[in-house]
XYZ file of C-alpha atoms in Angstrom:
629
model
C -12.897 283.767 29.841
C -10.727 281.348 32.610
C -7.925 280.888 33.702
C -7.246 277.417 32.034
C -3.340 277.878 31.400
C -1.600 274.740 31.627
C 2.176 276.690 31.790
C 1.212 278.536 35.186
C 2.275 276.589 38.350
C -1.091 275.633 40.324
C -2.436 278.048 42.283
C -5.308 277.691 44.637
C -7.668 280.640 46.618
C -7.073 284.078 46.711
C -3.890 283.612 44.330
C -6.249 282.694 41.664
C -8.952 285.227 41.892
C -6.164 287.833 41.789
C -4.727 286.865 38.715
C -8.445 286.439 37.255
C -8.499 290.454 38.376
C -6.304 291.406 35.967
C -8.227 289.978 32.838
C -11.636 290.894 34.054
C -14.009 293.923 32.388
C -15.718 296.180 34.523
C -19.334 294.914 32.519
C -22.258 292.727 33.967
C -21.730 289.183 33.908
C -21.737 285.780 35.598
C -18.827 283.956 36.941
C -17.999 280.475 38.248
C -15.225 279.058 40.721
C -14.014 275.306 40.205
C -12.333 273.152 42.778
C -9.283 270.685 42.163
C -11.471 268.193 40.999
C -12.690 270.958 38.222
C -16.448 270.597 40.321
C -18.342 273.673 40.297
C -18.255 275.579 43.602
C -20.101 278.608 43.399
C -22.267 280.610 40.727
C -22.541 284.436 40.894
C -23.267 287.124 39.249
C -22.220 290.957 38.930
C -23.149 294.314 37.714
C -19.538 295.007 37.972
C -17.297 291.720 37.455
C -13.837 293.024 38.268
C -15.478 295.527 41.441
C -17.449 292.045 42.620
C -14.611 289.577 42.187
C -11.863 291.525 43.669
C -14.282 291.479 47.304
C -13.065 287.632 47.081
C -9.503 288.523 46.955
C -9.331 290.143 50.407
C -7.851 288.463 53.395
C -10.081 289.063 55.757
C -13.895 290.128 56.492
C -15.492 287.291 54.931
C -17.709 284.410 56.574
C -16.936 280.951 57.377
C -18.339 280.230 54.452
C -17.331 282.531 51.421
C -13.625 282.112 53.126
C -13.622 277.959 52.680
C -15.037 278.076 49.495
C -12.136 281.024 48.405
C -9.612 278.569 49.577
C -11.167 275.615 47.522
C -11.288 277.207 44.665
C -8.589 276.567 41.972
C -9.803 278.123 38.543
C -12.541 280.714 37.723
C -14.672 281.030 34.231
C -16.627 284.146 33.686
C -19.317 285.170 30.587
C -20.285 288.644 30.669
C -23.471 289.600 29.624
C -25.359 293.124 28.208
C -27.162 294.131 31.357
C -27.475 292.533 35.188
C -31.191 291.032 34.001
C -29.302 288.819 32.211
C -26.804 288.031 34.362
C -29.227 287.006 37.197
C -31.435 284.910 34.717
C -27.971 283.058 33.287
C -27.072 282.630 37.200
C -30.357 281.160 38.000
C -29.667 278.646 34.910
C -26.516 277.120 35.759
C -27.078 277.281 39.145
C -30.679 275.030 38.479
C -28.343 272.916 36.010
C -25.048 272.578 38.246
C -26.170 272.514 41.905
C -22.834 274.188 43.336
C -22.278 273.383 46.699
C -21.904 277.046 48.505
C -24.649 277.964 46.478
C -28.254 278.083 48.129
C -30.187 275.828 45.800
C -33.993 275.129 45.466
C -34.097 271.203 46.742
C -37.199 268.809 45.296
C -37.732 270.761 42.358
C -39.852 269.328 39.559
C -42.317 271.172 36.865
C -45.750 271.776 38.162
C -48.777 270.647 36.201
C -51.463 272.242 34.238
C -54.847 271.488 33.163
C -55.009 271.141 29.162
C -57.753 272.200 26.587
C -56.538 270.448 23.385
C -57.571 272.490 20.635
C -56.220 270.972 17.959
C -59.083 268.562 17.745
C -62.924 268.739 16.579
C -63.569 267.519 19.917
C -61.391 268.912 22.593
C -59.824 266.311 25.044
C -58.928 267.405 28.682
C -55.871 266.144 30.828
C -53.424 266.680 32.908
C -50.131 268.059 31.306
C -46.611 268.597 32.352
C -43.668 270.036 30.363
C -43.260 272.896 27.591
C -46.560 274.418 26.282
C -46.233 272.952 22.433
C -49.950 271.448 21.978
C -52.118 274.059 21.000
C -55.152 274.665 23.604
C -55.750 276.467 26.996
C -53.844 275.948 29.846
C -54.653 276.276 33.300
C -52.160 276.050 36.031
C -50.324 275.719 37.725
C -51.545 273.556 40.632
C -49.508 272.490 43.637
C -49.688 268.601 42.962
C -50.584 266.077 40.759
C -53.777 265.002 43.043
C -54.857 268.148 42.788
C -54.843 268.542 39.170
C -56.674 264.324 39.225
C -59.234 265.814 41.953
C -60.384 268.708 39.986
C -60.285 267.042 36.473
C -62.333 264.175 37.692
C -65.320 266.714 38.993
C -64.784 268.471 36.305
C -65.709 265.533 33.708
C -68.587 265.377 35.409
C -69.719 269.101 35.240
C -68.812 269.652 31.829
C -68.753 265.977 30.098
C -65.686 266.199 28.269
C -63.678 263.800 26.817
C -60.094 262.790 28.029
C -59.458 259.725 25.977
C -56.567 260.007 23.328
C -57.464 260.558 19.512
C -56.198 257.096 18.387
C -58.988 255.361 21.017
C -61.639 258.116 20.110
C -60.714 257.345 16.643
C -61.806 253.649 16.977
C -64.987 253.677 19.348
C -67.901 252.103 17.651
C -69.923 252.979 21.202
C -70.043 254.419 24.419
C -67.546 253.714 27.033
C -67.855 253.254 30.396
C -67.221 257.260 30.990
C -70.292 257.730 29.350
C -72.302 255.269 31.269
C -71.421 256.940 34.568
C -71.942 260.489 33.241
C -68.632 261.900 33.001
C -68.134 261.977 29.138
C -71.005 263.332 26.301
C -69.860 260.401 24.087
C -68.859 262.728 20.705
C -66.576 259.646 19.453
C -69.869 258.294 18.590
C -71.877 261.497 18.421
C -73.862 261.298 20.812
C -73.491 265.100 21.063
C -73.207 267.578 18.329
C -69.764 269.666 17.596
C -71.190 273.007 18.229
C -73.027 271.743 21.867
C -69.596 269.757 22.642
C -67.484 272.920 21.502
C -69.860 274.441 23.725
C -69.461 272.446 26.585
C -65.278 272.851 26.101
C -65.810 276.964 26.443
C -67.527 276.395 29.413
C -65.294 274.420 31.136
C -62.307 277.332 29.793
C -64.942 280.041 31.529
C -64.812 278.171 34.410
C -61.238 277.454 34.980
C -60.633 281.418 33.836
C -62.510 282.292 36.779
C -66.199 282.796 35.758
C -67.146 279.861 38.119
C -70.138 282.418 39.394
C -71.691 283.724 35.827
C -71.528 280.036 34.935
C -73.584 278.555 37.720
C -76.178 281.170 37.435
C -76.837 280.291 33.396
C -76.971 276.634 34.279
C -79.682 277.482 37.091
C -81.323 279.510 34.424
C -81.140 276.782 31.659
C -82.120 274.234 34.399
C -85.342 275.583 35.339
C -86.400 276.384 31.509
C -85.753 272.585 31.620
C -88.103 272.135 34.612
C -90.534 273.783 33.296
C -90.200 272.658 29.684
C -90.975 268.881 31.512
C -87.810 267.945 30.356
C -86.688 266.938 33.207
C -83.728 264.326 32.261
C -82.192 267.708 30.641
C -83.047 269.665 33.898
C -81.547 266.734 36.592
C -78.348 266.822 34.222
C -78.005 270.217 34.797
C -78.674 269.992 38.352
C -75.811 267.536 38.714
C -73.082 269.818 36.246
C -74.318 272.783 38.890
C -73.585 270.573 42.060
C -70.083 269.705 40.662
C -69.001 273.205 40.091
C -69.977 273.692 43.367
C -67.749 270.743 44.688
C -64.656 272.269 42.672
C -65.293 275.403 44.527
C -65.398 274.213 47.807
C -61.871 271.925 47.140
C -60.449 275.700 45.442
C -61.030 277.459 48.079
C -62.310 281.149 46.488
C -59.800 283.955 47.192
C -61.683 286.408 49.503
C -59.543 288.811 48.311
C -60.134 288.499 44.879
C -56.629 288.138 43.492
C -56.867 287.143 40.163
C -53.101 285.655 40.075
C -50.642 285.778 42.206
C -48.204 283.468 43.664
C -47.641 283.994 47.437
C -44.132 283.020 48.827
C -43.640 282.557 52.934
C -39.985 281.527 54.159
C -39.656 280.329 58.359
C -36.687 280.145 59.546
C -35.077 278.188 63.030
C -31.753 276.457 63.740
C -30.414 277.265 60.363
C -32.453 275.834 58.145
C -35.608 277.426 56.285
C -39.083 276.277 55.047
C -40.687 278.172 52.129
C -44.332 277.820 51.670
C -45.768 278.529 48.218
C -49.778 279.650 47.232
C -50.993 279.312 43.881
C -53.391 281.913 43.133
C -55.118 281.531 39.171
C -58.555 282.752 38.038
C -59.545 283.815 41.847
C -59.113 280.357 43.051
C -56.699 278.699 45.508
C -55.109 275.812 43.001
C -53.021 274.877 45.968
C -49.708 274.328 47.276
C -46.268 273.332 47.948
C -43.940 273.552 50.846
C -40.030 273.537 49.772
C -36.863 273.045 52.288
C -33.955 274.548 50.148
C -30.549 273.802 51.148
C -28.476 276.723 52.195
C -25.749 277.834 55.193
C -26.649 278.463 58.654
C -25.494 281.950 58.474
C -27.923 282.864 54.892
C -30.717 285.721 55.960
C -33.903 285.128 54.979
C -34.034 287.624 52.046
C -31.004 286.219 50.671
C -32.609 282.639 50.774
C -35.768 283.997 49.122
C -34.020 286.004 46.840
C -32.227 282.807 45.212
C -35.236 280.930 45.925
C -37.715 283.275 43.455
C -34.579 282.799 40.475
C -34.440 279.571 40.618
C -38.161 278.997 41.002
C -39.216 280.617 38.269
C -35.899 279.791 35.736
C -38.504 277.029 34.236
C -41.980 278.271 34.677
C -43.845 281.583 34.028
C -44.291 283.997 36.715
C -47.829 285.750 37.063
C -48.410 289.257 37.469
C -48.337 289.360 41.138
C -45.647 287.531 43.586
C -46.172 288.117 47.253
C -43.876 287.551 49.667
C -43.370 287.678 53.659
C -40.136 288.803 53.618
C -38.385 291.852 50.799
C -36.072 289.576 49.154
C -32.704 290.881 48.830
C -32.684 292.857 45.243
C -36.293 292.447 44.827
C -36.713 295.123 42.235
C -34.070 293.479 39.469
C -35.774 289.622 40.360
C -38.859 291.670 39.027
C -37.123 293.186 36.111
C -35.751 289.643 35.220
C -38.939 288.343 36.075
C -40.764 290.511 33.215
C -38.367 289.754 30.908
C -38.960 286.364 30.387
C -42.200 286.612 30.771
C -42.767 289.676 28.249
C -45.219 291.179 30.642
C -45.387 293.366 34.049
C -44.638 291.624 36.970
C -44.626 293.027 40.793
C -43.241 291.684 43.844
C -44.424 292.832 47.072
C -44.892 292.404 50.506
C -48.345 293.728 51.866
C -47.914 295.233 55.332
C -52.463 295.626 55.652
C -55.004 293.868 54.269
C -56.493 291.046 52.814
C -53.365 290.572 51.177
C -51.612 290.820 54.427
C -53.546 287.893 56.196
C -52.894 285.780 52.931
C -49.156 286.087 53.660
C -49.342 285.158 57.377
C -51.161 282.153 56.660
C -48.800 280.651 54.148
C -46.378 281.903 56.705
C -48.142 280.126 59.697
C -47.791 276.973 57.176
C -44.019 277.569 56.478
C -43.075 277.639 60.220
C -45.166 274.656 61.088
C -43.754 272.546 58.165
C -39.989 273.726 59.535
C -41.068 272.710 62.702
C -42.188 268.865 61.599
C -39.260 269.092 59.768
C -36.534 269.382 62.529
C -38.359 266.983 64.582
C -38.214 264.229 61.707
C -34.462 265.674 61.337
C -33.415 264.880 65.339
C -35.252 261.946 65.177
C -33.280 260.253 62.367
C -30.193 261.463 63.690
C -31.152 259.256 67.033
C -31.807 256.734 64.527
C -28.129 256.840 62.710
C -26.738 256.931 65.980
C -28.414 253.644 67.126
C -27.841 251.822 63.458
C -23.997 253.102 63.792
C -23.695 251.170 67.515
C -25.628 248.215 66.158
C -22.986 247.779 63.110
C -20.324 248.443 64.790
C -19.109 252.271 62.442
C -17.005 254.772 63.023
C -19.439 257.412 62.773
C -23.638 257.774 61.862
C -23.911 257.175 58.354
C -24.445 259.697 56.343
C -25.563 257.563 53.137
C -27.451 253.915 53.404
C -27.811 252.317 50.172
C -30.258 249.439 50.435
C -29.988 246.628 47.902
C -33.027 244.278 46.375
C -34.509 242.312 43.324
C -37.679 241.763 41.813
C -39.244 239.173 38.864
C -41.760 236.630 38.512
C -40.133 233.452 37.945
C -37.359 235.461 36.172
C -38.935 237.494 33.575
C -38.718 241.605 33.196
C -36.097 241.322 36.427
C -35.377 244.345 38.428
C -32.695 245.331 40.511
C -33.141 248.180 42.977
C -31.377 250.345 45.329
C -32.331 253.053 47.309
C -30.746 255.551 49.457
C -31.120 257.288 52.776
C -29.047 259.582 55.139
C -29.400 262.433 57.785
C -32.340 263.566 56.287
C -34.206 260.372 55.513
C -34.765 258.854 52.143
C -32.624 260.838 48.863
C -35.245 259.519 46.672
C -33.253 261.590 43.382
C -30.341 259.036 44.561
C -33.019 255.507 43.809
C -31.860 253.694 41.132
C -32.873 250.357 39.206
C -30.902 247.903 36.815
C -32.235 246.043 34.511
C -30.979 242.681 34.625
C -28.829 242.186 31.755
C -27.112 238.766 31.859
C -28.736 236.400 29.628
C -26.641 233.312 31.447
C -28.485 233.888 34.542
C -30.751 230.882 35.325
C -34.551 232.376 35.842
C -35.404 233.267 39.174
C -31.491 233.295 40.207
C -31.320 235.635 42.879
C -27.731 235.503 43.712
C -26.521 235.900 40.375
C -29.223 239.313 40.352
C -27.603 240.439 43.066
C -23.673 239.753 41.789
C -24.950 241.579 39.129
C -26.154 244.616 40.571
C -23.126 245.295 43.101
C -21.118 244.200 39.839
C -22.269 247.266 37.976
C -22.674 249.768 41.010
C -19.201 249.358 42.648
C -17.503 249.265 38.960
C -19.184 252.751 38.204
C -17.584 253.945 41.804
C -13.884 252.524 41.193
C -14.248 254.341 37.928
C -15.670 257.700 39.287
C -12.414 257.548 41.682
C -10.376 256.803 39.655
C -11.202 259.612 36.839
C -11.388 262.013 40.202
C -7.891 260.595 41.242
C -9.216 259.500 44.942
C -9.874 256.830 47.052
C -13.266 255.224 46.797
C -14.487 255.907 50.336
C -13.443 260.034 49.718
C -16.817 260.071 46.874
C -19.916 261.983 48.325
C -21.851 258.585 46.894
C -19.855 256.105 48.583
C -21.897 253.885 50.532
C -21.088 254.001 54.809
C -23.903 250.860 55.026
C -24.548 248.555 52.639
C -28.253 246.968 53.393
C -29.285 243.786 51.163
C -32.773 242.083 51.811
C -31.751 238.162 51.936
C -29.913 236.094 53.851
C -26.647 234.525 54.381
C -26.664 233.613 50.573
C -27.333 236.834 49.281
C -24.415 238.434 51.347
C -21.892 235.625 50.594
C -22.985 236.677 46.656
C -22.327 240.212 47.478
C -18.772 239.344 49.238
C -18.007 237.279 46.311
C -18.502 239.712 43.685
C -16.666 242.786 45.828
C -13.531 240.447 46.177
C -13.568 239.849 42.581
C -13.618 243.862 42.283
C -10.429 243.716 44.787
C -12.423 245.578 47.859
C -13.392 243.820 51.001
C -15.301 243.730 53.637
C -13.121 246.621 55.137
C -13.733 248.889 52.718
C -17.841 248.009 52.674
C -19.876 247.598 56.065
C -22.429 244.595 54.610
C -25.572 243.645 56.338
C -28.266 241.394 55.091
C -31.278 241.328 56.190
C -33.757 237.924 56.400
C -37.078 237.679 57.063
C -38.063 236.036 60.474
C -39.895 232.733 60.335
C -43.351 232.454 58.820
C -42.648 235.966 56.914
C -42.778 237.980 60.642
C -41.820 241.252 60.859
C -39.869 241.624 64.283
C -38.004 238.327 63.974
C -36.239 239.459 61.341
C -32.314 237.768 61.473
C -28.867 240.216 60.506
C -25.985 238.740 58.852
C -22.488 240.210 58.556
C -19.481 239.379 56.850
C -17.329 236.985 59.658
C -19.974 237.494 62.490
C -22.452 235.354 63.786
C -25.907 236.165 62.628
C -28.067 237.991 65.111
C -31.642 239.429 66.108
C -32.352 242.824 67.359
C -34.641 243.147 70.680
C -38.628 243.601 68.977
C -39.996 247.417 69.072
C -36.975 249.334 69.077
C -36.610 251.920 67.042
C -33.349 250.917 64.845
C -35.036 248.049 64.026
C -38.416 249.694 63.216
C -36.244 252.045 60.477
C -34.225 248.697 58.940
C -38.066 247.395 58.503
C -38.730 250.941 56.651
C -35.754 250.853 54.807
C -36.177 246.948 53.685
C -39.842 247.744 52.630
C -38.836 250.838 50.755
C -36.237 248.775 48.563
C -38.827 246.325 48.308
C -41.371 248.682 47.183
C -39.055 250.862 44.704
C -37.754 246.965 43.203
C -41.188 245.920 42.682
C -42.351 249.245 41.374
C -39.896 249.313 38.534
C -40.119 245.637 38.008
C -44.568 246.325 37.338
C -43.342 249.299 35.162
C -41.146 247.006 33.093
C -43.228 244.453 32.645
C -46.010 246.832 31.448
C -44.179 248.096 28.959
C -43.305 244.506 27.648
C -47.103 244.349 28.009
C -47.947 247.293 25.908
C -44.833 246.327 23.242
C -45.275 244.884 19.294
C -44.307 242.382 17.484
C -44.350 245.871 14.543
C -41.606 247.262 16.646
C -38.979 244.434 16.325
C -39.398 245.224 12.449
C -37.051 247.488 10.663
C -38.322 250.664 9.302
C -41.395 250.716 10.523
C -41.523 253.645 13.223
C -44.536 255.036 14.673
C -46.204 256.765 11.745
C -46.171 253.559 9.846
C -47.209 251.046 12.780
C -49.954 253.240 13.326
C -51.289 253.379 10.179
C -51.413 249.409 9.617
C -52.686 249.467 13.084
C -55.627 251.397 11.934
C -55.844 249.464 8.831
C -55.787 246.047 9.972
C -57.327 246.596 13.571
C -54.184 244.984 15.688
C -51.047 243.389 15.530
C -52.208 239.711 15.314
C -54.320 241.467 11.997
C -51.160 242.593 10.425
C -49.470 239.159 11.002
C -52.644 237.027 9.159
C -52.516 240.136 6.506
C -51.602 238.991 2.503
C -48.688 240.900 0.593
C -51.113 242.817 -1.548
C -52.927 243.811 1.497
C -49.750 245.154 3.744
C -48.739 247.135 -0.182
C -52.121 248.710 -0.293
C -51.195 250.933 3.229
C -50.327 254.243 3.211
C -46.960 254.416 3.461
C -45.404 251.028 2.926
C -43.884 250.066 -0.016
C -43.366 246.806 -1.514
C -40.075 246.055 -0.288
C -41.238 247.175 3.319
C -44.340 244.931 2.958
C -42.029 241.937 1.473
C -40.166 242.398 5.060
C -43.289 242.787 7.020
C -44.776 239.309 5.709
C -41.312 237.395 6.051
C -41.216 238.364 9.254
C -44.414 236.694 10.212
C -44.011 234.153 8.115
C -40.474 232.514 8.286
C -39.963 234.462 4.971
């Protein structure tokens, strides 16, 4: 249901939402208010859609706000759903999916990862595992960061010996790896330990992670003294060294004096308008960590409305566990828990513990919140001294609110990179980073210039054509550059000039600054050209020129990075995959067959035919393609 009708003159605000009135049902539902541009202002949702909507078409009574984003708007769409548990779980959805601006939205979200049991396998492999649970084994998680999942995995290969190789290398060992060598792996891909001991050795680790770290330790002390006194005593220093590693994963989990089994544990700080939300992960009666989050909401949002939206949104992607314990009673906690349990299919309760244990676990994730908020607005007033200063050095208008910073990276012109990255008011928008593959074939190797024509080439043609499909002038886009920052010298910024003219800007439209290295490589005597100007030196150890170093090395960094990744994956590419039909089923079984690519290359046509899977037409093709046939 909108209001899409191209025969109605335009209307805009409180015009629109009244003439949405008439059309809406009094039923649950979620609805949705577009600007001029058609962008998505705000997501709601509504026990009662025509009761909540008509609130918006009332003069007065409403915040700063609600009222700017009521005049903005200029068409609604609404979807009404069975029961409000839907509704919030659909808002929490497009909200995730569409970021709206008025709405408060969970910032530097990503999935959290698990620990992974494969059991799909004779001999279960463990790793680290992001994404939707389709492999079938035991999952453990989630844990706050990647480093923690790396620092518990790697003390846990060496308490319980299990593999983490993939199947097609455990497939092909003919003897021990290194793992094995410095006990961390059992060595089953050349049975060095029986199925039903290795199996064994699997269920422990599962015990473990499930929380029976103590019943555990005491069998190994039990098994390593039999050991002892059985004289073997390689068997009983083994088990000495699994006990002392389950002892080390302890001490890094932290056990839950309260014994909470699972629970997550939500804090939210708040100070000059802006919040902090800290977040515990509780699993198996261990502390697996966690996460502070900054979300991005109004000065005048309470606290239990932030958390409220928070908890949606946090949990739109992941399951929630039985318990969720918060600092503050976010605003319609009881439905969040309703919605809560029914994605999860189970019982879920949120509460907020006024005594106990429980209580002290709260305050200290809360005592973490306020002191993250606190670094936070200090890092926040620090970079806004820092705009100021790079605004007076460059001669703008106003502080920038986005830097893009421009460089390129190759090795005598192979796998080239391009890379930008961006930074503003709250230092670098690392979601913003992009790369470009360097595409033009005419391009002498190592040509730096033409990389660089390149690169503003494509970036500044995607702008024209994002104004010109939004029908406004390039410097009115959100992504529109206020600094341009390219690592080079007077060359590199005469390229960049170059290529802008031929897009018909200037250097009116575009503030451009390169940036050279000072003699000898030094940092500090670094030289700034602009477009026109003489080329200058700022004074050594000031600030603004301390955060032009940061943001040259971070372009430099994010360039190199995703030149390395590039060139690994030319690395790790076959000659198989330039052939037609042969997809990863098939390379992998002449892979297996013949041992490598070079094998399949030297291989005779009756060979390739006698592989599962190719045929003799497909083998014909394989062997011309080797061999100039």
């Amino acid at each position: 249901m909108s209001d899409t009708s191209s025969n109605r003159p335009a209307r805009r605000g409180v015009d629109v939402i009244k003439d949405n009135i008439k059309r809406l049902p009094s039923k649950p539902g979620v609805y949705r208010m577009f600007g001029t541009k058609d962008e998505v202002l705000y997501v709601g949702k509504a026990r009662n859609l025509k009761a909540r909507v008509s609130n918006y078409s009332r003069l007065g009574g409403h915040t700063q706000r609600i009222a700017a984003m009521i005049a903005l708007t200029a068409r609604m769409e609404f979807v009404v759903t069975e029961t409000e548990t839907e509704a919030l779980l659909l808002e929490a959805s497009l909200i995730k999916s569409l970021k709206p601006r008025f709405n408060i939205l969970l910032r530097d979200d990503k999935s959290f990862p698990y620990i992974l049991i494969r059991r799909d396998h004779d001999y279960p492999q463990i790793l680290k595992y992001r994404g939707s649970k389709q492999d079938r084994g035991d999952y453990f998680g989630p844990f706050a960061s990647a480093n923690a999942v790396t620092r518990t995995l790697d003390t846990l290969q060496k308490a319980f010996l299990l593999r983490t190789c993939e199947d097609s290398v455990f497939s092909q060992r003919t003897r021990p790896c290194m793992l094995h060598q410095i006990k961390r792996c059992s060595a089953p891909c050349v049975d060095l330990v029986s199925e039903e001991d290795y199996t064994k050795l699997a269920n422990q680790a599962a015990d473990f992670l499930k929380g029976k770290a103590t019943d555990l330790q005491a069998d190994l002390a039990s098994d390593m003294e039999a050991a002892a006194e059985n004289m073997e005593f390689e068997r009983a220093a083994s088990l000495r060294d699994r006990i002392r590693a389950l002892a080390v994963v302890r001490a890094q989990q932290d056990i839950n004096p309260d014994g909470i089994e699972e629970a997550d544990i939500f804090a939210i700080a708040m100070e000059g308008g802006q919040s902090a939300v800290q977040v515990f992960f509780i699993r198996a009666g261990q502390n697996w960590g966690a996460t502070i989050h900054f979300p991005r909401h109004e000065k005048e949002e309470t606290a239990p409305e932030i958390l409220s939206a928070f908890l949606v949104q946090f949990y739109d992607k992941r399951p929630p566990p039985k318990l969720v314990l918060t600092n503050q009673a976010p605003d319609q906690g009881e439905l969040i828990a309703e919605a809560l349990e029914l994605k999860s299919n189970r019982k879920v309760e949120i509460r907020t513990p006024q005594r106990g244990d429980k209580r002290e676990l709260v305050a200290q994730a809360t005592r973490n919140a306020a002191e993250a908020l606190s670094r936070k607005l200090a890092e926040t007033a620090s970079q806004q001294r820092l705009l100021k200063d790079l605004a007076k050095t460059f001669d703008l208008s106003g502080e920038p609110r986005r830097v893009e910073v421009y460089d390129n990276s190759h090795i005598q012109g192979s796998n080239a990179v391009g890379g930008m990255v961006v930074a503003g008011p709250e230092g670098f928008i690392k979601g913003q980073y992009r790369k470009f593959n360097i595409k033009d074939t005419a391009l002498e190797p190592g040509d730096d210039y033409g990389m660089m024509r390149e690169v503003m080439r494509r970036r500044f043609k995607r702008l024209l054509k994002e104004a010109d499909e939004q029908k406004v002038m390039i410097s009115e886009l959100e992504t529109y550059p206020d600094l341009v920052l390219i690592d080079g010298g007077l060359g590199q910024l005469s390229a960049v000039t170059e290529t802008l003219t031929e897009l018909g800007l200037s250097t009116d439209d575009v503030t451009l600054v390169s940036i050279a290295k000072g003699p000898d490589r030094n940092a500090g005597r670094e030289k700034f050209f602009r477009p026109g100007k003489a080329p200058f030196q700022l004074p050594p150890d000031t600030p603004v020129l301390y955060y032009l170093q940061r943001l040259r090395d971070e372009a430099h960094r994010w360039a190199i990075g995703a030149h390395r990744a590039k060139r690994s994956a030319d690395i790790k590419s076959s000659p198989l995959d330039e052939i037609e039909g042969i997809g990863p089923s098939r390379k992998k079984a002449l892979l297996h067959h013949f041992g490598s690519a070079k094998g399949v290359s030297r291989a005779k046509l009756v060979d390739l035919e006698s592989v599962e899977g190719i045929s003799r037409s497909l083998a014909e093709r394989i062997y011309g393609h080797f061999n100039g046939g």
